[in-house]
Tab-separated table of C-alpha atoms and ligand atoms in Angstrom:
chain	number	residue	atom	x	y	z
M	1	MET	CA	8.582	7.952	10.400
M	2	GLN	CA	6.436	8.483	7.350
M	3	HIS	CA	3.160	6.606	7.450
M	4	VAL	CA	2.084	4.787	4.344
M	5	PHE	CA	-1.476	3.750	3.703
M	6	PRO	CA	-3.149	1.450	1.200
M	7	LEU	CA	-5.371	2.986	-1.471
M	8	SER	CA	-8.471	1.915	0.463
M	9	LEU	CA	-7.338	4.053	3.404
M	10	GLY	CA	-6.418	7.149	1.439
M	11	GLY	CA	-2.917	6.181	0.292
M	12	GLU	CA	-1.493	6.769	-3.142
M	13	ASP	CA	-0.332	4.369	-5.839
M	14	SER	CA	2.964	6.218	-6.225
M	15	LEU	CA	6.152	4.129	-6.212
M	16	ASP	CA	7.138	5.245	-2.724
M	17	ASN	CA	3.896	3.763	-1.374
M	18	LEU	CA	4.244	0.358	-3.062
M	19	ALA	CA	6.057	-2.821	-2.096
M	20	LEU	CA	6.606	-5.968	-4.107
M	21	ALA	CA	4.541	-8.896	-2.830
M	22	CYS	CA	3.060	-12.072	-4.213
M	23	PHE	CA	-0.704	-12.254	-4.713
M	24	ILE	CA	-1.333	-14.421	-1.635
M	25	CYS	CA	0.705	-12.256	0.750
M	26	ASN	CA	-0.832	-9.116	-0.691
M	27	ASN	CA	-4.316	-10.546	-0.159
M	28	GLY	CA	-3.451	-11.632	3.378
M	29	LEU	CA	-2.128	-8.202	4.222
M	30	SER	CA	-5.221	-6.569	2.721
M	31	ASN	CA	-5.368	-3.039	4.094
M	32	TYR	CA	-4.212	-3.940	7.603
M	33	LEU	CA	-1.741	-1.577	9.220
M	34	SER	CA	-1.517	-3.434	12.521
M	35	GLY	CA	-1.828	-6.971	13.799
M	36	PHE	CA	-1.897	-9.099	16.948
M	37	ASP	CA	1.291	-10.427	18.496
M	38	SER	CA	0.262	-13.555	20.398
M	39	THR	CA	3.513	-13.541	22.408
M	40	THR	CA	2.911	-10.160	24.034
M	41	GLY	CA	-0.855	-9.925	23.494
M	42	GLU	CA	-0.384	-6.521	21.887
M	43	ILE	CA	-1.771	-4.939	18.749
M	44	VAL	CA	1.293	-3.616	16.953
M	45	PRO	CA	2.161	-1.939	13.641
M	46	LEU	CA	2.898	-4.400	10.829
M	47	PHE	CA	6.311	-4.490	9.176
M	48	ASN	CA	6.835	-1.700	6.688
M	49	PRO	CA	9.508	-2.679	4.132
M	50	ARG	CA	9.864	0.954	3.111
M	51	GLU	CA	10.878	2.140	6.546
M	52	GLN	CA	12.128	-0.816	8.568
M	53	LYS	CA	15.026	-3.257	8.254
M	54	TRP	CA	13.945	-6.831	7.535
M	55	GLN	CA	16.833	-8.299	9.565
M	56	GLU	CA	15.707	-6.482	12.698
M	57	HIS	CA	12.286	-8.142	12.642
M	58	PHE	CA	12.754	-11.559	11.043
M	59	ILE	CA	15.084	-14.551	11.073
M	60	TRP	CA	14.985	-17.938	9.339
M	61	SER	CA	14.842	-21.115	11.392
M	62	SER	CA	18.146	-23.003	11.427
M	63	ASP	CA	16.961	-25.277	8.603
M	64	GLY	CA	15.733	-22.262	6.626
M	65	LEU	CA	12.200	-23.576	6.443
M	66	PHE	CA	10.319	-21.252	8.779
M	67	LEU	CA	10.377	-17.485	8.975
M	68	LEU	CA	10.360	-16.409	12.625
M	69	GLY	CA	9.539	-13.040	14.125
M	70	LEU	CA	12.145	-11.373	16.331
M	71	THR	CA	9.861	-8.526	17.401
M	72	PRO	CA	6.136	-8.028	18.022
M	73	THR	CA	5.953	-6.378	14.582
M	74	GLY	CA	7.716	-9.329	12.953
M	75	ARG	CA	5.495	-11.909	14.653
M	76	ALA	CA	2.262	-10.034	13.895
M	77	THR	CA	3.269	-9.651	10.237
M	78	ILE	CA	4.094	-13.352	9.881
M	79	GLU	CA	0.757	-14.238	11.450
M	80	ILE	CA	-1.385	-11.935	9.343
M	81	ILE	CA	0.042	-13.025	5.996
M	82	ASP	CA	0.463	-16.649	7.125
M	83	ILE	CA	3.938	-16.659	5.637
M	84	ASN	CA	4.642	-20.202	6.888
M	85	ARG	CA	1.552	-21.683	5.213
M	86	GLU	CA	1.838	-25.284	4.042
M	87	ARG	CA	2.074	-24.498	0.333
M	88	THR	CA	4.899	-22.045	0.958
M	89	LEU	CA	6.700	-24.597	3.131
M	90	ARG	CA	6.526	-27.139	0.300
M	91	ILE	CA	8.095	-24.624	-2.091
M	92	ARG	CA	10.768	-23.683	0.477
M	93	ARG	CA	11.659	-27.362	1.038
M	94	ASP	CA	12.342	-27.764	-2.681
M	95	GLU	CA	14.321	-24.515	-2.817
M	96	ILE	CA	16.429	-25.604	0.182
M	97	LEU	CA	17.244	-28.895	-1.579
M	98	LEU	CA	18.420	-26.874	-4.586
M	99	ASP	CA	20.441	-24.585	-2.260
M	100	ARG	CA	18.419	-21.596	-3.407
M	101	HIS	CA	16.840	-20.774	-0.044
M	102	PRO	CA	17.170	-18.923	2.233
M	103	PRO	CA	19.167	-16.092	0.681
M	104	LYS	CA	22.801	-16.253	1.855
M	105	THR	CA	22.615	-12.737	3.278
M	106	ASP	CA	19.574	-13.459	5.451
M	107	PRO	CA	20.204	-14.307	9.102
M	108	ARG	CA	19.408	-17.801	10.413
M	109	LEU	CA	19.030	-19.079	13.942
B	201	ZN	ZN1	4.089	-14.077	-0.673
């Protein structure tokens, strides 16, 4: 597995070291490479969209509102970027009403 690092930790700004993220998630992630999984009490690597499959680490709640972690990496990543923050939940509720969320290809409980 290739390790990718943020600029602040010696990484590069080449395309293969970048991932699309909104400003708030990007700020939450900062330059963290690992996070705490409160279920197992372990410090684990955060999800790397360049090297890992989203569906192996995350699933939507049955109503599509909450993103849930399937693995320690998934749970730690959700926690560190606070992906289920209230403002995001309000946006998701509206998108669900418009049948635009979650994506049809994403797994749900
Ligand atoms: Zn975001």
